[in-house]
Amino acid sequence: MVKRVLRTTTLPLLLLPLLLPLPDETGAQREPRRRAAPAAPKPPGKGGCCEEVRALKVQLANVSSQLEELARKQEEEVRSLLRQVLDLDQKSRLQEARVTEAESKFSELNGHVEIIRLQASQAATQTSADANYDCASLYNKNYKISGEYKLPADMFLGTPELQVYCDMETSGGGWTVIQRRKVGLTSFDRDWKQYKRGFGTTRGDFWLGNDNILRLTQQPTVLRIELEDWEGEKRYAEYQHFSLGNELNSYRLLLANYSGTAGQDSMRYHNNTNFSTKDKDNDKCVDKCAELRKGGYWYNCCTDSNLNGVYYRYGEHTKSTDGITWYGWHGPNYSLKRVEMKIRPQNFQS
Ligand SMILES: *[C@@H]1O[C@H](CO)[C@@H](O)[C@H](O)[C@H]1NC(C)=O
Ligand SMILES: *[C@@H]1O[C@H](CO)[C@@H](O)[C@H](O)[C@H]1NC(C)=O
Ligand SMILES: *[C@@H]1O[C@H](CO)[C@@H](O)[C@H](O)[C@H]1NC(C)=O
Ligand SMILES: *[C@@H]1O[C@H](CO)[C@@H](O)[C@H](O)[C@H]1NC(C)=O
Ligand SMILES: *[C@@H]1O[C@H](CO)[C@@H](O)[C@H](O)[C@H]1NC(C)=O
């Protein structure tokens, strides 16, 4: 009987050894077959048959339990594979961001070379009368490539040479960039002196410095704020009037005439407010907003926007209230991917 079962069975090879009475070794498996043959002529004892059936049942149970085990393992493997795929997906997204960063650096570098060439060709014809006051005046002298420029020292105002980044493309160009967040490696949790002088690198993340911003806003000035979220969407806010008080007046902010696409105006709340840093609490409440929001800003009580807040990377960008926020677009817990603040004279014409 056992023999016939073995001959006619179509079970997978894998399971064949399990159906044999002695599952120990391949050598031992042959013996029971020989023993089973002489047992056949004996009077048809029910015990022999039932024992075999019982043995088969036990083995069947064993096989099905092993199948279950296999299925479970497989499921685990699928799950672990899925985890790996998700992991890879995230890694590739990071990689993509790095490539974009590298590409933008490359094009910036190209622009820089072009600017040096232009400046060299024009240096000979330049006189002190047409001082490069800001990026708008550079634009009007035909410097129309975005990049780093040096504004010369001004003997009359007593201001030193100043390195700036000019945006010569956006909305007509002529913009002097006063703040940028895009790389996220420069801390903006700094003290009064550092916000006064400026910090960071004009190519990457930086604050131009309250004294420098003051120097560049002595004529009626427009402020433009550009925002980008982690989905790659871009918005902007523009103020037809932007000015600061001097240091004695705590660099008090004055803004007027908002327009743009950034939803509800999230700078208005900071209008008419003194600048605060962690070591100089000039905000309008008992809380120390600069400490809570970890930046230097015109903190009211405390924020409707926090453009000098903490740079949070993708995945961490919705978990905190001290990030780079703009309530009117993404609310108080969403830290943006990229921000630029830039200024140009009201009377600028491209
Ligand atoms: C099932 O059979 C294998 C060998 O084929 C044996 O190692 C195992 O102990 C058996 N399990 C049960 C539950 O009988
Ligand atoms: C802002 O600063 C000025 C001068 O530093 C000071 O007189 C004024 O009281 C400050 N305002 C607030 C609300 O702190
Ligand atoms: C900011 O305050 C000034 C002076 O109080 C006001 O003229 C101006 O309209 C305000 N700006 C905004 C955007 O509300
Ligand atoms: C705001 O715009 C209005 C109308 O265009 C103008 O009359 C006003 O002077 C502007 N305010 C400032 C502070 O630029
Ligand atoms: C923002 O985060 C705070 C604290 O983590 C939480 O209490 C609040 O409900 C969140 N707000 C939104 C709009 O997600």
Tab-separated table of N, CA and C in Angstrom, residues 14 50 98 104 234 266:
chain	number	residue	atom	x	y	z
A	14	LEU	N	9.901	17.532	-2.489
A	14	LEU	CA	10.273	18.037	-1.161
A	14	LEU	C	9.564	17.290	-0.055
A	50	CYS	N	-4.301	0.742	10.473
A	50	CYS	CA	-4.638	1.973	11.203
A	50	CYS	C	-3.412	2.698	11.705
A	98	ARG	N	20.535	66.124	-3.568
A	98	ARG	CA	21.958	66.465	-3.651
A	98	ARG	C	22.342	66.821	-5.077
A	104	SER	N	22.765	73.351	-9.188
A	104	SER	CA	22.584	74.792	-8.982
A	104	SER	C	23.920	75.441	-8.654
A	234	LYS	N	6.014	76.961	-5.132
A	234	LYS	CA	6.614	78.249	-4.779
A	234	LYS	C	5.553	79.336	-4.624
A	266	SER	N	1.670	87.164	6.371
A	266	SER	CA	2.202	86.691	7.648
A	266	SER	C	3.367	87.538	8.168
